[in-house]
Amino acid sequence: MAPAPSFRGHQWTYNPVRGSCLLLLLVVMSNLLLCQGKSCPSCSPYLLATSMSSLTDLFIEVAWLSHDFHNLSTIVFKEFNETYAQGKLYHINATNSCHTNVFDFPEERDKAHQLNNENITKWTLVLLYCWNNPLYHLVKELDTTKELPETFLSSLTEIENMSERLQAFIESHFRKIIVPVLKIIRNAPSVWSEHQYMKSRDEDRRHSEMYNLFHCLHRDSRKVDMYFKILACRARKTC
Ligand SMILES: *[C@@H]1O[C@H](CO)[C@@H](O)[C@H](O)[C@H]1NC(C)=O
Ligand SMILES: *[C@@H]1O[C@H](CO)[C@@H](O)[C@H](O)[C@H]1NC(C)=O
Ligand SMILES: *[C@@H]1O[C@H](CO)[C@@H](O)[C@H](O)[C@H]1NC(C)=O
Ligand SMILES: *[C@@H]1O[C@H](CO)[C@@H](O)[C@H](O)[C@H]1NC(C)=O
Ligand SMILES: *[C@@H]1O[C@H](CO)[C@@H](O)[C@H](O)[C@H]1NC(C)=O
């Protein structure tokens, strides 16, 4: 499909576009992928007119999307903390029990920088896939119970949407890593089972579980954003 940048160590190597149909397809796809939400930083028609330099632009655009993804996750966590966690000890259990802890995702920028493009992209996709189930169930649950104010539901729906667009970006440009990524997840110990808060009658228990989930989402979205930013700066050669 799209002329995917391929991996060679830290270098990006672009396959030349073969034919204008392909280019058009790429442009249409990138518009579809990147310019759907209102958060799109530059949906100007210039994208339609650009040539291969748009690949670099794509990375810059997707880094904006990951920024918004992280931003909104942070806002949700802060709001939950301020509304439901005051005077509680929810934070005590929070850091050590993220479902994504079974993977050793690089947390520090320095460490992530040591990875090559392929591995960064892989970890990003693993991380995003790991959140699909929790987000889906959380949104479904909140939609049913209306336990939290509507703003939480709409923010989480938006977060889910952004996560899907980030995944679609990687999947369309780096198809070759999808299978290895699925394998990594399959081989990991069970990464997520439906959280107990959904069953618990104890409000405090449910809120504690949600705090935990929002905390983990906030933490992981920061990593996703960092990884995309590293890829973007490498694509731009400005690291
Ligand atoms: C999120 O984005 C809004 C609007 O762009 C900005 O005002 C706010 O400071 C950002 N928040 C964080 C946590 O980055
Ligand atoms: C949660 O809210 C309290 C009180 O506003 C604040 O002191 C604390 O830093 C917040 N926790 C996080 C992780 O933001
Ligand atoms: C922390 O986890 C333990 C074990 O699951 C639980 O008994 C305790 O109530 C939790 N503490 C808080 C503040 O949620
Ligand atoms: C990439 O990850 C593989 C294992 O998934 C590892 O063997 C390899 O050394 C890593 N390469 C870099 C440069 O991090
Ligand atoms: C994201 O939301 C926009 C509009 O809110 C919608 O058109 C689009 O299909 C959604 N994308 C995904 C991947 O769900």
PDB file of C-alpha atoms and ligand atoms in Angstrom:
ATOM      1  CA  MET A   1       0.000   0.000   0.000  1.00  0.00           C
ATOM      2  CA  ALA A   2       1.646   3.176   1.143  1.00  0.00           C
ATOM      3  CA  PRO A   3       5.348   3.547   0.409  1.00  0.00           C
ATOM      4  CA  ALA A   4       6.331   2.565   3.883  1.00  0.00           C
ATOM      5  CA  PRO A   5       9.476   3.904   5.380  1.00  0.00           C
ATOM      6  CA  SER A   6      11.490   0.833   6.210  1.00  0.00           C
ATOM      7  CA  PHE A   7      13.770   0.257   9.096  1.00  0.00           C
ATOM      8  CA  ARG A   8      17.516   0.216   9.008  1.00  0.00           C
ATOM      9  CA  GLY A   9      18.932   0.911  12.411  1.00  0.00           C
ATOM     10  CA  HIS A  10      18.313   4.490  13.259  1.00  0.00           C
ATOM     11  CA  GLN A  11      18.017   5.489   9.631  1.00  0.00           C
ATOM     12  CA  TRP A  12      14.803   5.876   7.749  1.00  0.00           C
ATOM     13  CA  THR A  13      14.915   4.548   4.245  1.00  0.00           C
ATOM     14  CA  TYR A  14      12.011   5.430   2.045  1.00  0.00           C
ATOM     15  CA  ASN A  15      10.953   3.343  -0.883  1.00  0.00           C
ATOM     16  CA  PRO A  16      10.312   5.483  -3.902  1.00  0.00           C
ATOM     17  CA  VAL A  17       6.705   5.963  -4.833  1.00  0.00           C
ATOM     18  CA  ARG A  18       5.725   3.908  -7.789  1.00  0.00           C
ATOM     19  CA  GLY A  19       3.081   5.751  -9.707  1.00  0.00           C
ATOM     20  CA  SER A  20       0.807   8.571  -8.824  1.00  0.00           C
ATOM     21  CA  CYS A  21      -2.036   6.279  -7.771  1.00  0.00           C
ATOM     22  CA  LEU A  22       0.040   5.126  -4.874  1.00  0.00           C
ATOM     23  CA  LEU A  23       0.881   8.642  -3.956  1.00  0.00           C
ATOM     24  CA  LEU A  24      -2.734   9.669  -4.115  1.00  0.00           C
ATOM     25  CA  LEU A  25      -3.660   6.703  -1.955  1.00  0.00           C
ATOM     26  CA  LEU A  26      -1.036   7.685   0.565  1.00  0.00           C
ATOM     27  CA  VAL A  27      -2.250  11.242   0.661  1.00  0.00           C
ATOM     28  CA  VAL A  28      -5.875  10.216   1.012  1.00  0.00           C
ATOM     29  CA  MET A  29      -5.003   7.738   3.722  1.00  0.00           C
ATOM     30  CA  SER A  30      -2.922  10.169   5.645  1.00  0.00           C
ATOM     31  CA  ASN A  31      -5.715  12.680   5.500  1.00  0.00           C
ATOM     32  CA  LEU A  32      -8.142  10.069   6.700  1.00  0.00           C
ATOM     33  CA  LEU A  33      -5.862   8.912   9.456  1.00  0.00           C
ATOM     34  CA  LEU A  34      -4.647  12.185  10.697  1.00  0.00           C
ATOM     35  CA  CYS A  35      -7.240  14.796  10.017  1.00  0.00           C
ATOM     36  CA  GLN A  36     -10.409  13.370  11.458  1.00  0.00           C
ATOM     37  CA  GLY A  37     -10.471  14.865  14.883  1.00  0.00           C
ATOM     38  CA  LYS A  38     -10.703  18.485  15.756  1.00  0.00           C
ATOM     39  CA  SER A  39      -7.338  18.110  17.427  1.00  0.00           C
ATOM     40  CA  CYS A  40      -5.633  17.858  14.072  1.00  0.00           C
ATOM     41  CA  PRO A  41      -3.066  20.616  14.136  1.00  0.00           C
ATOM     42  CA  SER A  42      -2.927  21.259  10.432  1.00  0.00           C
ATOM     43  CA  CYS A  43      -5.629  19.978   8.205  1.00  0.00           C
ATOM     44  CA  SER A  44      -4.796  22.461   5.500  1.00  0.00           C
ATOM     45  CA  PRO A  45      -5.218  21.420   1.889  1.00  0.00           C
ATOM     46  CA  TYR A  46      -1.454  21.643   1.434  1.00  0.00           C
ATOM     47  CA  LEU A  47      -1.283  17.950   2.267  1.00  0.00           C
ATOM     48  CA  LEU A  48      -3.005  17.178  -0.990  1.00  0.00           C
ATOM     49  CA  ALA A  49      -0.340  18.988  -2.919  1.00  0.00           C
ATOM     50  CA  THR A  50       2.761  17.686  -1.209  1.00  0.00           C
ATOM     51  CA  SER A  51       5.055  15.011  -2.460  1.00  0.00           C
ATOM     52  CA  MET A  52       7.342  12.720  -0.578  1.00  0.00           C
ATOM     53  CA  SER A  53       8.324  15.288   1.958  1.00  0.00           C
ATOM     54  CA  SER A  54       4.919  14.563   3.429  1.00  0.00           C
ATOM     55  CA  LEU A  55       6.291  11.435   5.067  1.00  0.00           C
ATOM     56  CA  THR A  56       8.253  13.563   7.431  1.00  0.00           C
ATOM     57  CA  ASP A  57       5.180  15.696   7.874  1.00  0.00           C
ATOM     58  CA  LEU A  58       3.205  12.581   8.708  1.00  0.00           C
ATOM     59  CA  PHE A  59       5.453  11.887  11.643  1.00  0.00           C
ATOM     60  CA  ILE A  60       5.144  15.414  12.853  1.00  0.00           C
ATOM     61  CA  GLU A  61       1.369  15.232  12.573  1.00  0.00           C
ATOM     62  CA  VAL A  62       1.144  11.938  14.392  1.00  0.00           C
ATOM     63  CA  ALA A  63       3.339  13.327  17.149  1.00  0.00           C
ATOM     64  CA  TRP A  64       0.719  16.049  17.618  1.00  0.00           C
ATOM     65  CA  LEU A  65      -1.931  13.396  17.885  1.00  0.00           C
ATOM     66  CA  SER A  66       0.057  11.474  20.478  1.00  0.00           C
ATOM     67  CA  HIS A  67       0.539  14.732  22.339  1.00  0.00           C
ATOM     68  CA  ASP A  68      -3.229  15.226  22.497  1.00  0.00           C
ATOM     69  CA  PHE A  69      -3.656  11.604  23.539  1.00  0.00           C
ATOM     70  CA  HIS A  70      -1.306  12.145  26.452  1.00  0.00           C
ATOM     71  CA  ASN A  71      -2.757  15.535  27.271  1.00  0.00           C
ATOM     72  CA  LEU A  72      -6.311  14.247  27.541  1.00  0.00           C
ATOM     73  CA  SER A  73      -5.237  11.201  29.565  1.00  0.00           C
ATOM     74  CA  THR A  74      -3.509  13.542  31.980  1.00  0.00           C
ATOM     75  CA  ILE A  75      -6.574  15.736  32.265  1.00  0.00           C
ATOM     76  CA  VAL A  76      -8.825  12.741  32.976  1.00  0.00           C
ATOM     77  CA  PHE A  77      -6.488  11.447  35.648  1.00  0.00           C
ATOM     78  CA  LYS A  78      -6.182  14.854  37.287  1.00  0.00           C
ATOM     79  CA  GLU A  79      -9.934  15.354  37.257  1.00  0.00           C
ATOM     80  CA  PHE A  80     -10.553  11.983  38.769  1.00  0.00           C
ATOM     81  CA  ASN A  81      -7.926  12.612  41.402  1.00  0.00           C
ATOM     82  CA  GLU A  82      -9.414  15.940  42.307  1.00  0.00           C
ATOM     83  CA  THR A  83     -13.004  14.743  42.316  1.00  0.00           C
ATOM     84  CA  TYR A  84     -12.820  11.300  43.867  1.00  0.00           C
ATOM     85  CA  ALA A  85      -9.456  10.716  45.435  1.00  0.00           C
ATOM     86  CA  GLN A  86      -9.112  13.527  47.925  1.00  0.00           C
ATOM     87  CA  GLY A  87      -8.208  12.229  51.343  1.00  0.00           C
ATOM     88  CA  LYS A  88      -8.032   8.690  50.009  1.00  0.00           C
ATOM     89  CA  LEU A  89      -4.999   6.486  49.782  1.00  0.00           C
ATOM     90  CA  TYR A  90      -5.637   5.236  46.263  1.00  0.00           C
ATOM     91  CA  HIS A  91      -2.211   6.297  45.100  1.00  0.00           C
ATOM     92  CA  ILE A  92      -0.496   3.839  47.415  1.00  0.00           C
ATOM     93  CA  ASN A  93      -1.439   0.878  45.266  1.00  0.00           C
ATOM     94  CA  ALA A  94      -1.422   2.638  41.952  1.00  0.00           C
ATOM     95  CA  THR A  95       2.095   2.512  40.548  1.00  0.00           C
ATOM     96  CA  ASN A  96       2.770  -1.164  41.001  1.00  0.00           C
ATOM     97  CA  SER A  97      -0.294  -2.640  39.461  1.00  0.00           C
ATOM     98  CA  CYS A  98      -0.580  -1.426  35.902  1.00  0.00           C
ATOM     99  CA  HIS A  99      -1.553  -4.265  33.606  1.00  0.00           C
ATOM    100  CA  THR A 100       1.174  -3.212  31.195  1.00  0.00           C
ATOM    101  CA  ASN A 101       3.877  -3.808  33.797  1.00  0.00           C
ATOM    102  CA  VAL A 102       4.417  -7.296  32.393  1.00  0.00           C
ATOM    103  CA  PHE A 103       6.394  -5.537  29.677  1.00  0.00           C
ATOM    104  CA  ASP A 104       9.568  -3.682  30.263  1.00  0.00           C
ATOM    105  CA  PHE A 105       8.811  -0.523  28.303  1.00  0.00           C
ATOM    106  CA  PRO A 106      11.604   2.010  28.449  1.00  0.00           C
ATOM    107  CA  GLU A 107      10.468   4.781  30.739  1.00  0.00           C
ATOM    108  CA  GLU A 108      13.267   7.285  30.360  1.00  0.00           C
ATOM    109  CA  ARG A 109      13.905   9.231  27.212  1.00  0.00           C
ATOM    110  CA  ASP A 110      17.580   8.260  27.233  1.00  0.00           C
ATOM    111  CA  LYS A 111      16.737   4.605  27.321  1.00  0.00           C
ATOM    112  CA  ALA A 112      14.134   4.867  24.603  1.00  0.00           C
ATOM    113  CA  HIS A 113      16.657   6.692  22.448  1.00  0.00           C
ATOM    114  CA  GLN A 114      18.888   3.642  22.528  1.00  0.00           C
ATOM    115  CA  LEU A 115      16.250   1.622  20.699  1.00  0.00           C
ATOM    116  CA  ASN A 116      16.186   1.520  16.959  1.00  0.00           C
ATOM    117  CA  ASN A 117      13.151   2.715  15.033  1.00  0.00           C
ATOM    118  CA  GLU A 118      11.743  -0.749  14.621  1.00  0.00           C
ATOM    119  CA  ASN A 119      11.813  -1.533  18.316  1.00  0.00           C
ATOM    120  CA  ILE A 120      10.378   1.808  19.318  1.00  0.00           C
ATOM    121  CA  THR A 121       7.560   1.342  16.857  1.00  0.00           C
ATOM    122  CA  LYS A 122       6.976  -2.164  18.134  1.00  0.00           C
ATOM    123  CA  TRP A 123       6.781  -1.103  21.747  1.00  0.00           C
ATOM    124  CA  THR A 124       4.451   1.720  20.853  1.00  0.00           C
ATOM    125  CA  LEU A 125       2.058  -0.645  19.166  1.00  0.00           C
ATOM    126  CA  VAL A 126       2.278  -3.195  21.981  1.00  0.00           C
ATOM    127  CA  LEU A 127       1.431  -0.477  24.439  1.00  0.00           C
ATOM    128  CA  LEU A 128      -1.498   0.821  22.413  1.00  0.00           C
ATOM    129  CA  TYR A 129      -2.907  -2.669  21.809  1.00  0.00           C
ATOM    130  CA  CYS A 130      -2.689  -3.390  25.532  1.00  0.00           C
ATOM    131  CA  TRP A 131      -5.096  -0.554  26.208  1.00  0.00           C
ATOM    132  CA  ASN A 132      -7.755  -1.584  23.729  1.00  0.00           C
ATOM    133  CA  ASN A 133      -9.568  -3.927  26.074  1.00  0.00           C
ATOM    134  CA  PRO A 134      -9.444  -1.793  29.198  1.00  0.00           C
ATOM    135  CA  LEU A 135     -10.604   1.289  27.316  1.00  0.00           C
ATOM    136  CA  TYR A 136     -13.360  -0.567  25.555  1.00  0.00           C
ATOM    137  CA  HIS A 137     -14.679  -2.065  28.786  1.00  0.00           C
ATOM    138  CA  LEU A 138     -14.339   1.138  30.717  1.00  0.00           C
ATOM    139  CA  VAL A 139     -16.238   3.145  28.129  1.00  0.00           C
ATOM    140  CA  LYS A 140     -18.924   0.475  27.919  1.00  0.00           C
ATOM    141  CA  GLU A 141     -19.212   0.311  31.678  1.00  0.00           C
ATOM    142  CA  LEU A 142     -19.406   4.052  32.216  1.00  0.00           C
ATOM    143  CA  ASP A 143     -21.911   4.350  29.416  1.00  0.00           C
ATOM    144  CA  THR A 144     -24.136   1.838  31.207  1.00  0.00           C
ATOM    145  CA  THR A 145     -23.733   2.864  34.816  1.00  0.00           C
ATOM    146  CA  LYS A 146     -23.345   6.620  34.363  1.00  0.00           C
ATOM    147  CA  GLU A 147     -21.291   6.413  37.510  1.00  0.00           C
ATOM    148  CA  LEU A 148     -19.020   9.249  36.491  1.00  0.00           C
ATOM    149  CA  PRO A 149     -20.087  12.569  34.979  1.00  0.00           C
ATOM    150  CA  GLU A 150     -20.589  12.696  31.233  1.00  0.00           C
ATOM    151  CA  THR A 151     -17.305  14.558  30.726  1.00  0.00           C
ATOM    152  CA  PHE A 152     -15.348  11.462  31.738  1.00  0.00           C
ATOM    153  CA  LEU A 153     -17.203   9.322  29.266  1.00  0.00           C
ATOM    154  CA  SER A 154     -16.705  11.743  26.406  1.00  0.00           C
ATOM    155  CA  SER A 155     -13.028  12.204  27.241  1.00  0.00           C
ATOM    156  CA  LEU A 156     -12.473   8.462  27.382  1.00  0.00           C
ATOM    157  CA  THR A 157     -14.301   7.986  24.103  1.00  0.00           C
ATOM    158  CA  GLU A 158     -12.029  10.601  22.590  1.00  0.00           C
ATOM    159  CA  ILE A 159      -8.959   8.908  24.069  1.00  0.00           C
ATOM    160  CA  GLU A 160     -10.097   5.604  22.604  1.00  0.00           C
ATOM    161  CA  ASN A 161     -10.563   7.269  19.247  1.00  0.00           C
ATOM    162  CA  MET A 162      -7.097   8.817  19.319  1.00  0.00           C
ATOM    163  CA  SER A 163      -5.548   5.525  20.340  1.00  0.00           C
ATOM    164  CA  GLU A 164      -7.215   3.830  17.378  1.00  0.00           C
ATOM    165  CA  ARG A 165      -5.918   6.484  15.017  1.00  0.00           C
ATOM    166  CA  LEU A 166      -2.405   6.114  16.393  1.00  0.00           C
ATOM    167  CA  GLN A 167      -2.647   2.375  15.876  1.00  0.00           C
ATOM    168  CA  ALA A 168      -3.974   2.827  12.375  1.00  0.00           C
ATOM    169  CA  PHE A 169      -1.031   5.045  11.583  1.00  0.00           C
ATOM    170  CA  ILE A 170       1.504   2.417  12.627  1.00  0.00           C
ATOM    171  CA  GLU A 171      -0.438  -0.442  11.082  1.00  0.00           C
ATOM    172  CA  SER A 172      -0.686   1.242   7.716  1.00  0.00           C
ATOM    173  CA  HIS A 173       2.915   2.361   7.504  1.00  0.00           C
ATOM    174  CA  PHE A 174       4.671  -0.506   9.254  1.00  0.00           C
ATOM    175  CA  ARG A 175       2.595  -3.522   8.395  1.00  0.00           C
ATOM    176  CA  LYS A 176       5.478  -5.878   8.918  1.00  0.00           C
ATOM    177  CA  ILE A 177       5.543  -5.365  12.644  1.00  0.00           C
ATOM    178  CA  ILE A 178       1.892  -6.216  13.285  1.00  0.00           C
ATOM    179  CA  VAL A 179       2.425  -9.964  13.459  1.00  0.00           C
ATOM    180  CA  PRO A 180       5.515  -9.784  15.707  1.00  0.00           C
ATOM    181  CA  VAL A 181       3.645  -7.390  17.980  1.00  0.00           C
ATOM    182  CA  LEU A 182       0.658  -9.705  18.261  1.00  0.00           C
ATOM    183  CA  LYS A 183       3.075 -12.508  19.056  1.00  0.00           C
ATOM    184  CA  ILE A 184       4.708 -10.480  21.820  1.00  0.00           C
ATOM    185  CA  ILE A 185       1.313  -9.898  23.396  1.00  0.00           C
ATOM    186  CA  ARG A 186       0.214 -13.502  22.997  1.00  0.00           C
ATOM    187  CA  ASN A 187       3.374 -14.751  24.658  1.00  0.00           C
ATOM    188  CA  ALA A 188       3.084 -12.400  27.596  1.00  0.00           C
ATOM    189  CA  PRO A 189       1.346 -13.419  30.776  1.00  0.00           C
ATOM    190  CA  SER A 190      -2.292 -12.379  30.671  1.00  0.00           C
ATOM    191  CA  VAL A 191      -2.115  -8.632  30.468  1.00  0.00           C
ATOM    192  CA  TRP A 192      -5.593  -7.650  31.422  1.00  0.00           C
ATOM    193  CA  SER A 193      -8.626  -9.252  32.863  1.00  0.00           C
ATOM    194  CA  GLU A 194     -11.792  -7.350  33.493  1.00  0.00           C
ATOM    195  CA  HIS A 195     -11.220  -5.260  36.495  1.00  0.00           C
ATOM    196  CA  GLN A 196     -12.999  -6.180  39.643  1.00  0.00           C
ATOM    197  CA  TYR A 197     -14.365  -2.711  40.164  1.00  0.00           C
ATOM    198  CA  MET A 198     -17.053  -3.563  37.705  1.00  0.00           C
ATOM    199  CA  LYS A 199     -18.289  -6.240  40.031  1.00  0.00           C
ATOM    200  CA  SER A 200     -17.590  -4.694  43.383  1.00  0.00           C
ATOM    201  CA  ARG A 201     -20.452  -3.105  45.289  1.00  0.00           C
ATOM    202  CA  ASP A 202     -18.058  -1.125  47.366  1.00  0.00           C
ATOM    203  CA  GLU A 203     -17.817   2.345  45.886  1.00  0.00           C
ATOM    204  CA  ASP A 204     -14.455   2.965  47.445  1.00  0.00           C
ATOM    205  CA  ARG A 205     -13.093  -0.181  45.897  1.00  0.00           C
ATOM    206  CA  ARG A 206     -14.429   0.760  42.483  1.00  0.00           C
ATOM    207  CA  HIS A 207     -12.973   4.229  42.720  1.00  0.00           C
ATOM    208  CA  SER A 208      -9.659   2.822  43.798  1.00  0.00           C
ATOM    209  CA  GLU A 209      -9.604   0.554  40.736  1.00  0.00           C
ATOM    210  CA  MET A 210     -10.534   3.426  38.469  1.00  0.00           C
ATOM    211  CA  TYR A 211      -7.905   5.642  39.994  1.00  0.00           C
ATOM    212  CA  ASN A 212      -5.435   2.927  39.241  1.00  0.00           C
ATOM    213  CA  LEU A 213      -6.573   2.575  35.661  1.00  0.00           C
ATOM    214  CA  PHE A 214      -6.481   6.328  35.022  1.00  0.00           C
ATOM    215  CA  HIS A 215      -3.097   6.574  36.633  1.00  0.00           C
ATOM    216  CA  CYS A 216      -1.743   3.797  34.415  1.00  0.00           C
ATOM    217  CA  LEU A 217      -3.313   5.336  31.320  1.00  0.00           C
ATOM    218  CA  HIS A 218      -1.722   8.655  32.162  1.00  0.00           C
ATOM    219  CA  ARG A 219       1.661   6.979  32.654  1.00  0.00           C
ATOM    220  CA  ASP A 220       1.475   4.854  29.504  1.00  0.00           C
ATOM    221  CA  SER A 221       0.184   7.659  27.322  1.00  0.00           C
ATOM    222  CA  ARG A 222       3.255   9.618  28.328  1.00  0.00           C
ATOM    223  CA  LYS A 223       5.426   6.809  27.000  1.00  0.00           C
ATOM    224  CA  VAL A 224       3.449   6.543  23.781  1.00  0.00           C
ATOM    225  CA  ASP A 225       3.859  10.260  23.288  1.00  0.00           C
ATOM    226  CA  MET A 226       7.567  10.095  24.025  1.00  0.00           C
ATOM    227  CA  TYR A 227       8.072   7.263  21.542  1.00  0.00           C
ATOM    228  CA  PHE A 228       6.200   9.062  18.781  1.00  0.00           C
ATOM    229  CA  LYS A 229       8.173  12.214  19.453  1.00  0.00           C
ATOM    230  CA  ILE A 230      11.443  10.306  19.178  1.00  0.00           C
ATOM    231  CA  LEU A 231      10.319   8.811  15.870  1.00  0.00           C
ATOM    232  CA  ALA A 232       9.273  12.246  14.649  1.00  0.00           C
ATOM    233  CA  CYS A 233      12.554  13.857  15.541  1.00  0.00           C
ATOM    234  CA  ARG A 234      14.452  11.068  13.839  1.00  0.00           C
ATOM    235  CA  ALA A 235      12.323  11.394  10.728  1.00  0.00           C
ATOM    236  CA  ARG A 236      13.098  15.095  10.741  1.00  0.00           C
ATOM    237  CA  LYS A 237      16.729  14.433  11.604  1.00  0.00           C
ATOM    238  CA  THR A 238      16.541  16.949  14.416  1.00  0.00           C
ATOM    239  CA  CYS A 239      17.256  14.735  17.395  1.00  0.00           C
TER     240      CYS A 239
HETATM  241  C1  LIG B   1      -3.662  20.245  27.300  1.00  0.00           C
HETATM  242  O1  LIG B   1      -4.011  21.079  26.239  1.00  0.00           O
HETATM  243  C2  LIG B   1      -4.633  22.278  26.623  1.00  0.00           C
HETATM  244  C3  LIG B   1      -5.106  22.995  25.389  1.00  0.00           C
HETATM  245  O2  LIG B   1      -4.215  22.814  24.329  1.00  0.00           O
HETATM  246  C4  LIG B   1      -3.668  23.100  27.434  1.00  0.00           C
HETATM  247  O3  LIG B   1      -4.263  24.301  27.840  1.00  0.00           O
HETATM  248  C5  LIG B   1      -3.263  22.304  28.647  1.00  0.00           C
HETATM  249  O4  LIG B   1      -2.286  22.987  29.371  1.00  0.00           O
HETATM  250  C6  LIG B   1      -2.731  20.954  28.254  1.00  0.00           C
HETATM  251  N1  LIG B   1      -2.581  20.154  29.448  1.00  0.00           N
HETATM  252  C7  LIG B   1      -1.555  19.363  29.633  1.00  0.00           C
HETATM  253  C8  LIG B   1      -1.592  18.578  30.897  1.00  0.00           C
HETATM  254  O5  LIG B   1      -0.644  19.240  28.830  1.00  0.00           O
HETATM  255  C1  LIG B   2      -4.055  14.454  43.619  1.00  0.00           C
HETATM  256  O1  LIG B   2      -4.651  15.571  44.252  1.00  0.00           O
HETATM  257  C2  LIG B   2      -3.941  16.036  45.387  1.00  0.00           C
HETATM  258  C3  LIG B   2      -4.712  17.171  46.002  1.00  0.00           C
HETATM  259  O2  LIG B   2      -5.076  18.137  45.052  1.00  0.00           O
HETATM  260  C4  LIG B   2      -2.553  16.475  45.002  1.00  0.00           C
HETATM  261  O3  LIG B   2      -1.827  16.867  46.145  1.00  0.00           O
HETATM  262  C5  LIG B   2      -1.832  15.296  44.348  1.00  0.00           C
HETATM  263  O4  LIG B   2      -0.571  15.705  43.903  1.00  0.00           O
HETATM  264  C6  LIG B   2      -2.650  14.781  43.188  1.00  0.00           C
HETATM  265  N1  LIG B   2      -2.008  13.591  42.668  1.00  0.00           N
HETATM  266  C7  LIG B   2      -1.562  13.499  41.436  1.00  0.00           C
HETATM  267  C8  LIG B   2      -0.854  12.242  41.093  1.00  0.00           C
HETATM  268  O5  LIG B   2      -1.720  14.397  40.624  1.00  0.00           O
HETATM  269  C1  LIG B   3      -4.215  -1.783  48.370  1.00  0.00           C
HETATM  270  O1  LIG B   3      -4.267  -3.138  47.976  1.00  0.00           O
HETATM  271  C2  LIG B   3      -4.547  -4.025  49.015  1.00  0.00           C
HETATM  272  C3  LIG B   3      -4.438  -5.426  48.462  1.00  0.00           C
HETATM  273  O2  LIG B   3      -5.172  -5.556  47.289  1.00  0.00           O
HETATM  274  C4  LIG B   3      -5.931  -3.734  49.578  1.00  0.00           C
HETATM  275  O3  LIG B   3      -6.227  -4.614  50.635  1.00  0.00           O
HETATM  276  C5  LIG B   3      -5.959  -2.296  50.079  1.00  0.00           C
HETATM  277  O4  LIG B   3      -7.244  -1.972  50.506  1.00  0.00           O
HETATM  278  C6  LIG B   3      -5.530  -1.338  48.979  1.00  0.00           C
HETATM  279  N1  LIG B   3      -5.400  -0.014  49.530  1.00  0.00           N
HETATM  280  C7  LIG B   3      -6.041   1.023  49.024  1.00  0.00           C
HETATM  281  C8  LIG B   3      -5.798   2.322  49.686  1.00  0.00           C
HETATM  282  O5  LIG B   3      -6.776   0.934  48.046  1.00  0.00           O
HETATM  283  C1  LIG B   4      15.280  -4.912  19.284  1.00  0.00           C
HETATM  284  O1  LIG B   4      14.550  -5.884  19.988  1.00  0.00           O
HETATM  285  C2  LIG B   4      15.034  -7.199  19.843  1.00  0.00           C
HETATM  286  C3  LIG B   4      14.136  -8.132  20.600  1.00  0.00           C
HETATM  287  O2  LIG B   4      12.791  -7.784  20.415  1.00  0.00           O
HETATM  288  C4  LIG B   4      16.445  -7.271  20.383  1.00  0.00           C
HETATM  289  O3  LIG B   4      16.961  -8.568  20.170  1.00  0.00           O
HETATM  290  C5  LIG B   4      17.308  -6.255  19.692  1.00  0.00           C
HETATM  291  O4  LIG B   4      18.597  -6.244  20.280  1.00  0.00           O
HETATM  292  C6  LIG B   4      16.703  -4.871  19.803  1.00  0.00           C
HETATM  293  N1  LIG B   4      17.506  -3.925  19.069  1.00  0.00           N
HETATM  294  C7  LIG B   4      17.792  -2.704  19.544  1.00  0.00           C
HETATM  295  C8  LIG B   4      18.715  -1.882  18.720  1.00  0.00           C
HETATM  296  O5  LIG B   4      17.319  -2.270  20.567  1.00  0.00           O
HETATM  297  C1  LIG B   5     -12.757   9.310  15.532  1.00  0.00           C
HETATM  298  O1  LIG B   5     -13.795  10.259  15.665  1.00  0.00           O
HETATM  299  C2  LIG B   5     -14.188  10.858  14.434  1.00  0.00           C
HETATM  300  C3  LIG B   5     -15.217  11.951  14.696  1.00  0.00           C
HETATM  301  O2  LIG B   5     -15.402  12.214  16.027  1.00  0.00           O
HETATM  302  C4  LIG B   5     -14.778   9.773  13.541  1.00  0.00           C
HETATM  303  O3  LIG B   5     -15.164  10.336  12.317  1.00  0.00           O
HETATM  304  C5  LIG B   5     -13.729   8.714  13.302  1.00  0.00           C
HETATM  305  O4  LIG B   5     -14.280   7.655  12.560  1.00  0.00           O
HETATM  306  C6  LIG B   5     -13.196   8.164  14.615  1.00  0.00           C
HETATM  307  N1  LIG B   5     -12.067   7.323  14.313  1.00  0.00           N
HETATM  308  C7  LIG B   5     -11.913   6.125  14.842  1.00  0.00           C
HETATM  309  C8  LIG B   5     -10.708   5.374  14.431  1.00  0.00           C
HETATM  310  O5  LIG B   5     -12.723   5.660  15.622  1.00  0.00           O
END
